[in-house]
Each structure stands twice: as structure tokens, then as C-alpha cells.
PDB file of C-alpha atoms in Angstrom:
ATOM      1  CA  VAL A   1      70.779 142.628  56.593  1.00 40.00           C
ATOM      2  CA  ILE A   2      68.533 139.568  56.111  1.00 39.00           C
ATOM      3  CA  ARG A   3      68.577 140.169  52.370  1.00 45.00           C
ATOM      4  CA  ALA A   4      72.382 140.350  52.357  1.00 50.00           C
ATOM      5  CA  SER A   5      72.624 137.167  54.421  1.00 65.00           C
ATOM      6  CA  SER A   6      70.281 135.332  52.043  1.00 75.00           C
ATOM      7  CA  SER A   7      72.213 136.491  49.013  1.00 76.00           C
ATOM      8  CA  THR A   8      75.468 135.420  50.682  1.00 72.00           C
ATOM      9  CA  VAL A   9      74.113 131.940  51.387  1.00 72.00           C
ATOM     10  CA  ILE A  10      72.633 131.540  47.904  1.00 78.00           C
ATOM     11  CA  SER A  11      75.783 132.883  46.212  1.00 76.00           C
ATOM     12  CA  GLY A  12      77.995 130.595  48.285  1.00 75.00           C
ATOM     13  CA  PHE A  13      75.800 127.597  47.514  1.00 78.00           C
ATOM     14  CA  VAL A  14      75.739 128.216  43.753  1.00 83.00           C
ATOM     15  CA  ALA A  15      79.461 129.009  43.563  1.00 82.00           C
ATOM     16  CA  GLY A  16      80.406 125.987  45.662  1.00 81.00           C
ATOM     17  CA  SER A  17      78.134 123.610  43.746  1.00 85.00           C
ATOM     18  CA  THR A  18      79.431 124.782  40.388  1.00 86.00           C
ATOM     19  CA  GLU A  19      83.026 124.520  41.542  1.00 86.00           C
ATOM     20  CA  VAL A  20      82.649 120.962  42.837  1.00 87.00           C
ATOM     21  CA  ILE A  21      80.932 119.589  39.748  1.00 88.00           C
ATOM     22  CA  ALA A  22      83.424 121.237  37.413  1.00 89.00           C
ATOM     23  CA  VAL A  23      86.681 120.324  39.139  1.00 90.00           C
ATOM     24  CA  GLN A  24      86.045 117.028  40.948  1.00 90.00           C
ATOM     25  CA  PRO A  25      87.559 114.809  38.211  1.00 92.00           C
ATOM     26  CA  LEU A  26      90.707 116.958  38.152  1.00 92.00           C
ATOM     27  CA  ASP A  27      90.861 117.026  41.933  1.00 87.00           C
ATOM     28  CA  ILE A  28      90.888 113.244  42.205  1.00 87.00           C
ATOM     29  CA  VAL A  29      93.646 113.038  39.554  1.00 90.00           C
ATOM     30  CA  LYS A  30      95.647 115.663  41.499  1.00 88.00           C
ATOM     31  CA  THR A  31      95.189 113.727  44.722  1.00 82.00           C
ATOM     32  CA  ARG A  32      96.312 110.486  43.079  1.00 84.00           C
ATOM     33  CA  PHE A  33      99.339 112.228  41.559  1.00 86.00           C
ATOM     34  CA  GLN A  34     100.298 113.703  44.940  1.00 84.00           C
ATOM     35  CA  ILE A  35     100.034 110.335  46.660  1.00 79.00           C
ATOM     36  CA  ASN A  36     102.012 108.498  43.961  1.00 77.00           C
ATOM     37  CA  ALA A  37     105.745 108.646  44.627  1.00 73.00           C
ATOM     38  CA  GLY A  38     106.624 107.564  41.084  1.00 79.00           C
ATOM     39  CA  LYS A  39     106.236 109.246  37.723  1.00 85.00           C
ATOM     40  CA  ASN A  40     102.657 110.195  36.957  1.00 84.00           C
ATOM     41  CA  PRO A  41     100.964 109.926  33.568  1.00 86.00           C
ATOM     42  CA  SER A  42      99.437 112.942  31.838  1.00 91.00           C
ATOM     43  CA  VAL A  43      96.234 114.424  33.268  1.00 92.00           C
ATOM     44  CA  TYR A  44      94.311 112.967  30.325  1.00 93.00           C
ATOM     45  CA  ARG A  45      95.798 109.511  30.988  1.00 93.00           C
ATOM     46  CA  GLY A  46      94.988 109.918  34.698  1.00 91.00           C
ATOM     47  CA  LEU A  47      91.348 110.636  33.845  1.00 92.00           C
ATOM     48  CA  CYS A  48      91.226 107.658  31.456  1.00 93.00           C
ATOM     49  CA  ASP A  49      92.763 105.405  34.127  1.00 91.00           C
ATOM     50  CA  LEU A  50      90.069 106.451  36.589  1.00 90.00           C
ATOM     51  CA  VAL A  51      87.309 105.626  34.102  1.00 93.00           C
ATOM     52  CA  GLN A  52      88.990 102.301  33.346  1.00 93.00           C
ATOM     53  CA  GLU A  53      89.277 101.570  37.078  1.00 89.00           C
ATOM     54  CA  GLY A  54      85.645 102.163  37.976  1.00 88.00           C
ATOM     55  CA  GLY A  55      83.700 103.617  35.086  1.00 91.00           C
ATOM     56  CA  PHE A  56      82.520 107.217  34.787  1.00 90.00           C
ATOM     57  CA  PRO A  57      81.367 107.312  38.455  1.00 89.00           C
ATOM     58  CA  ARG A  58      85.001 106.881  39.584  1.00 88.00           C
ATOM     59  CA  LEU A  59      85.655 110.443  38.348  1.00 90.00           C
ATOM     60  CA  TYR A  60      83.312 111.630  41.068  1.00 89.00           C
ATOM     61  CA  ARG A  61      84.481 109.411  43.929  1.00 84.00           C
ATOM     62  CA  GLY A  62      84.640 111.632  46.983  1.00 77.00           C
ATOM     63  CA  LEU A  63      82.120 114.086  45.500  1.00 84.00           C
ATOM     64  CA  LEU A  64      79.816 114.027  48.529  1.00 78.00           C
ATOM     65  CA  PRO A  65      82.443 115.109  51.079  1.00 72.00           C
ATOM     66  CA  GLU A  66      83.819 117.618  48.578  1.00 75.00           C
ATOM     67  CA  ALA A  67      80.333 119.074  48.025  1.00 80.00           C
ATOM     68  CA  ILE A  68      79.558 118.936  51.740  1.00 76.00           C
ATOM     69  CA  SER A  69      82.760 120.848  52.461  1.00 75.00           C
ATOM     70  CA  THR A  70      82.973 123.206  49.480  1.00 79.00           C
ATOM     71  CA  VAL A  71      79.409 124.493  49.471  1.00 80.00           C
ATOM     72  CA  PRO A  72      79.396 125.420  53.185  1.00 83.00           C
ATOM     73  CA  ALA A  73      83.027 126.565  52.925  1.00 85.00           C
ATOM     74  CA  ARG A  74      82.162 129.107  50.227  1.00 85.00           C
ATOM     75  CA  THR A  75      79.167 130.191  52.276  1.00 84.00           C
ATOM     76  CA  ALA A  76      81.369 130.518  55.389  1.00 87.00           C
ATOM     77  CA  MET A  77      83.975 132.422  53.372  1.00 90.00           C
ATOM     78  CA  TRP A  78      81.469 134.979  52.085  1.00 87.00           C
ATOM     79  CA  TRP A  79      79.769 135.219  55.493  1.00 87.00           C
ATOM     80  CA  GLY A  80      83.140 135.833  57.182  1.00 90.00           C
ATOM     81  CA  HIS A  81      84.054 138.439  54.587  1.00 91.00           C
ATOM     82  CA  ASP A  82      80.731 140.250  54.959  1.00 88.00           C
ATOM     83  CA  LEU A  83      80.933 140.153  58.772  1.00 89.00           C
ATOM     84  CA  ALA A  84      84.493 141.501  58.841  1.00 92.00           C
ATOM     85  CA  ALA A  85      83.653 144.191  56.263  1.00 90.00           C
ATOM     86  CA  ARG A  86      80.793 145.431  58.458  1.00 88.00           C
ATOM     87  CA  VAL A  87      83.150 145.617  61.470  1.00 90.00           C
ATOM     88  CA  LEU A  88      85.986 147.265  59.535  1.00 93.00           C
ATOM     89  CA  VAL A  89      83.893 149.809  57.620  1.00 90.00           C
ATOM     90  CA  ASP A  90      84.209 152.486  60.328  1.00 90.00           C
ATOM     91  CA  LEU A  91      87.966 152.077  60.846  1.00 93.00           C
ATOM     92  CA  PRO A  92      90.331 154.640  59.300  1.00 94.00           C
ATOM     93  CA  ILE A  93      91.690 152.260  56.658  1.00 94.00           C
ATOM     94  CA  SER A  94      91.421 152.234  52.888  1.00 89.00           C
ATOM     95  CA  LYS A  95      88.853 150.198  51.004  1.00 87.00           C
ATOM     96  CA  HIS A  96      91.666 147.975  49.735  1.00 88.00           C
ATOM     97  CA  GLN A  97      93.002 147.354  53.242  1.00 93.00           C
ATOM     98  CA  GLN A  98      89.455 146.573  54.354  1.00 94.00           C
ATOM     99  CA  GLU A  99      89.069 144.062  51.531  1.00 93.00           C
ATOM    100  CA  PHE A 100      92.372 142.371  52.363  1.00 95.00           C
ATOM    101  CA  LEU A 101      91.579 142.130  56.089  1.00 96.00           C
ATOM    102  CA  SER A 102      87.975 141.011  55.471  1.00 95.00           C
ATOM    103  CA  GLY A 103      89.256 138.401  53.054  1.00 95.00           C
ATOM    104  CA  ALA A 104      91.906 137.197  55.476  1.00 97.00           C
ATOM    105  CA  PHE A 105      89.306 136.878  58.243  1.00 96.00           C
ATOM    106  CA  SER A 106      87.032 134.918  55.912  1.00 95.00           C
ATOM    107  CA  GLY A 107      89.683 132.183  55.882  1.00 95.00           C
ATOM    108  CA  VAL A 108      88.938 131.359  59.534  1.00 95.00           C
ATOM    109  CA  PRO A 109      85.326 130.134  59.242  1.00 93.00           C
ATOM    110  CA  GLU A 110      86.122 128.615  55.849  1.00 92.00           C
ATOM    111  CA  SER A 111      88.997 126.560  57.314  1.00 94.00           C
ATOM    112  CA  LEU A 112      86.900 125.371  60.256  1.00 92.00           C
ATOM    113  CA  VAL A 113      84.288 124.048  57.841  1.00 89.00           C
ATOM    114  CA  VAL A 114      86.548 122.601  55.160  1.00 88.00           C
ATOM    115  CA  THR A 115      89.328 120.845  57.099  1.00 91.00           C
ATOM    116  CA  PRO A 116      87.367 117.887  58.542  1.00 90.00           C
ATOM    117  CA  LEU A 117      85.597 117.118  55.301  1.00 84.00           C
ATOM    118  CA  GLN A 118      88.710 117.478  53.164  1.00 84.00           C
ATOM    119  CA  LEU A 119      90.295 114.792  55.343  1.00 90.00           C
ATOM    120  CA  VAL A 120      87.411 112.439  54.537  1.00 88.00           C
ATOM    121  CA  LYS A 121      87.610 113.321  50.836  1.00 82.00           C
ATOM    122  CA  VAL A 122      91.349 112.607  50.654  1.00 85.00           C
ATOM    123  CA  ARG A 123      90.920 109.297  52.466  1.00 87.00           C
ATOM    124  CA  LEU A 124      88.194 108.271  50.005  1.00 83.00           C
ATOM    125  CA  GLN A 125      90.272 109.271  46.984  1.00 77.00           C
ATOM    126  CA  ALA A 126      93.554 107.659  48.003  1.00 80.00           C
ATOM    127  CA  ARG A 127      94.189 104.429  46.115  1.00 74.00           C
ATOM    128  CA  GLU A 128      95.616 102.746  49.233  1.00 78.00           C
ATOM    129  CA  HIS A 129      92.297 103.285  51.013  1.00 76.00           C
ATOM    130  CA  LEU A 130      90.132 101.722  48.276  1.00 77.00           C
ATOM    131  CA  GLY A 131      88.070  99.027  49.949  1.00 84.00           C
ATOM    132  CA  ARG A 132      88.784 100.375  53.444  1.00 89.00           C
ATOM    133  CA  TYR A 133      85.827 102.753  53.389  1.00 90.00           C
ATOM    134  CA  LYS A 134      82.479 102.012  51.761  1.00 88.00           C
ATOM    135  CA  ASN A 135      81.348 105.624  51.419  1.00 86.00           C
ATOM    136  CA  PHE A 136      81.459 109.061  53.035  1.00 85.00           C
ATOM    137  CA  VAL A 137      79.477 108.092  56.130  1.00 90.00           C
ATOM    138  CA  ASP A 138      81.527 104.924  56.689  1.00 93.00           C
ATOM    139  CA  CYS A 139      84.791 106.848  56.322  1.00 93.00           C
ATOM    140  CA  PHE A 140      83.642 109.628  58.643  1.00 92.00           C
ATOM    141  CA  THR A 141      82.441 107.125  61.251  1.00 95.00           C
ATOM    142  CA  LYS A 142      85.636 105.033  61.154  1.00 95.00           C
ATOM    143  CA  ILE A 143      87.856 108.100  61.516  1.00 95.00           C
ATOM    144  CA  ALA A 144      85.794 109.301  64.482  1.00 96.00           C
ATOM    145  CA  GLN A 145      85.814 105.877  66.178  1.00 97.00           C
ATOM    146  CA  GLN A 146      89.388 104.837  65.438  1.00 95.00           C
ATOM    147  CA  GLU A 147      91.245 108.157  65.515  1.00 95.00           C
ATOM    148  CA  GLY A 148      89.032 110.461  67.571  1.00 96.00           C
ATOM    149  CA  PHE A 149      87.505 113.889  66.940  1.00 94.00           C
ATOM    150  CA  THR A 150      90.836 115.696  66.732  1.00 95.00           C
ATOM    151  CA  ALA A 151      91.808 113.625  63.680  1.00 94.00           C
ATOM    152  CA  PHE A 152      89.315 115.659  61.658  1.00 95.00           C
ATOM    153  CA  PHE A 153      91.524 118.703  62.153  1.00 95.00           C
ATOM    154  CA  ILE A 154      94.746 117.152  60.869  1.00 93.00           C
ATOM    155  CA  GLY A 155      96.096 119.833  58.544  1.00 92.00           C
ATOM    156  CA  PHE A 156      94.039 122.678  60.064  1.00 94.00           C
ATOM    157  CA  GLY A 157      97.073 124.930  60.626  1.00 95.00           C
ATOM    158  CA  PRO A 158      98.315 124.858  57.026  1.00 95.00           C
ATOM    159  CA  THR A 159      94.730 125.114  55.745  1.00 93.00           C
ATOM    160  CA  LEU A 160      94.107 128.182  57.909  1.00 95.00           C
ATOM    161  CA  GLY A 161      97.352 129.776  56.758  1.00 95.00           C
ATOM    162  CA  ARG A 162      96.626 129.047  53.114  1.00 94.00           C
ATOM    163  CA  ASN A 163      93.021 130.248  53.271  1.00 94.00           C
ATOM    164  CA  THR A 164      93.719 133.483  55.154  1.00 95.00           C
ATOM    165  CA  VAL A 165      96.494 134.490  52.751  1.00 95.00           C
ATOM    166  CA  TRP A 166      94.624 133.293  49.647  1.00 93.00           C
ATOM    167  CA  ASN A 167      91.320 134.922  50.609  1.00 94.00           C
ATOM    168  CA  GLY A 168      93.011 138.166  51.650  1.00 95.00           C
ATOM    169  CA  MET A 169      94.778 138.369  48.299  1.00 95.00           C
ATOM    170  CA  TYR A 170      91.657 137.236  46.415  1.00 91.00           C
ATOM    171  CA  PHE A 171      89.370 139.928  47.839  1.00 91.00           C
ATOM    172  CA  TRP A 172      92.084 142.600  47.744  1.00 92.00           C
ATOM    173  CA  SER A 173      92.978 141.941  44.099  1.00 90.00           C
ATOM    174  CA  ALA A 174      89.304 141.830  43.054  1.00 86.00           C
ATOM    175  CA  SER A 175      88.810 145.185  44.792  1.00 84.00           C
ATOM    176  CA  GLU A 176      91.847 146.630  43.018  1.00 84.00           C
ATOM    177  CA  VAL A 177      90.644 145.501  39.596  1.00 83.00           C
ATOM    178  CA  LYS A 178      87.126 146.867  40.176  1.00 79.00           C
ATOM    179  CA  CYS A 179      88.616 150.161  41.345  1.00 78.00           C
ATOM    180  CA  HIS A 180      90.767 150.464  38.229  1.00 73.00           C
ATOM    181  CA  PHE A 181      87.857 149.708  35.920  1.00 71.00           C
ATOM    182  CA  ALA A 182      85.830 152.385  37.690  1.00 68.00           C
ATOM    183  CA  TYR A 183      88.750 154.841  37.418  1.00 64.00           C
ATOM    184  CA  TRP A 184      89.284 154.118  33.713  1.00 63.00           C
ATOM    185  CA  GLY A 185      85.570 154.527  33.066  1.00 63.00           C
ATOM    186  CA  SER A 186      85.172 151.030  31.736  1.00 58.00           C
ATOM    187  CA  THR A 187      82.182 150.453  29.533  1.00 57.00           C
ATOM    188  CA  LEU A 188      82.481 146.683  29.797  1.00 58.00           C
ATOM    189  CA  PRO A 189      79.044 145.045  29.859  1.00 56.00           C
ATOM    190  CA  PRO A 190      78.021 143.110  32.977  1.00 59.00           C
ATOM    191  CA  VAL A 191      78.695 139.369  32.811  1.00 53.00           C
ATOM    192  CA  LEU A 192      75.196 138.341  33.856  1.00 47.00           C
TER     193      LEU A 192
END
């Protein structure tokens, strides 16, 4: 059990870290596009505009809250999945149903971790908030002081709904694919 917990934490950390570094520039462009009511430029132009606005570091504005939320969120997701799978293993349900339900449950701890820090990330990335917050800590502190603790959970309901459905489908579909490869006698080499 300790070994499984360690591997879950390490896997979540590596997956979350890799995800954040790879997608942060695209995430900030997406956030800017979503905030902008007018016509948006191409993704490439959006990236160039960010570099023009603040140099290469602007592509990673909001990285700290994203990393602080994504890395523990992936860890919480895998922990929740593993916990639910251990509880569900003795129930008279199929492996695929177990994977869906374990995945859906994993959305609960993931949402609790990610929602407050996503709020900080979005505030840091929004053009209209440039200059309002100096950094992650300043943004977090101002939200807590000016809006109260509950402000950190703005959007929790939709996040929980999204994550439970997404994670349920994610783990279920991965289980289905693995099952079919096993059934077909796949000789595909391991990735790592």
C-alpha cells in the first residue's frame, strides 16, 4: 500500500509538472481569447502578442498557481481513483463500471484542490487585472482579504461536474482500450 501511494504521488507529480510546462503558453492564450469579447487573432499571433507584451516570460505568467494546482490536482485525482478502486473492488460490478465510478470519484478531491488555485491563475492571466496583482502570493492574499475564503470556490460546482464526468470517461475509456488490446493479443511494445 505504501509503495502504491508513493507511485501515485510520484506519477501525479511528474504528469502534472509535464502538463503545466507544455501547455501553459496555450492556456494563457486560451484565457485571453475567452476574456476578449471581440475577434481574436490566430493562436500563433496570440503567442507572438504575449511575447511582444512582456517578453518570453509572459508566456508563463500564472505558471506558479497553475503548477501549484495542477501537480497536486493530478496527485489528488490518482489518489481518489486508487482509493475508490480499492473500495469498489469487492462490489458485484464489472471492471469497466469500477473504472468509471473510480474515475468519477477522483473528480471530487481533484476539484477541491484545483478550484481555488485556478481562480488565482485566471486573475493573474486576465489582461484587465495586469498591474492589480504583483504575483501569485499578492493575488491570493488580496482575494482572501477583499473577497473572503469562499471566493476561492467560485466555479466549484461546474468544476466538480466537469471533473467527475471527464475523469469517469477518461478512466473508463482507458480501461476499455486496454481490455481490447489484451483481447486482440496486441504485441505492441511498451511505451517506456
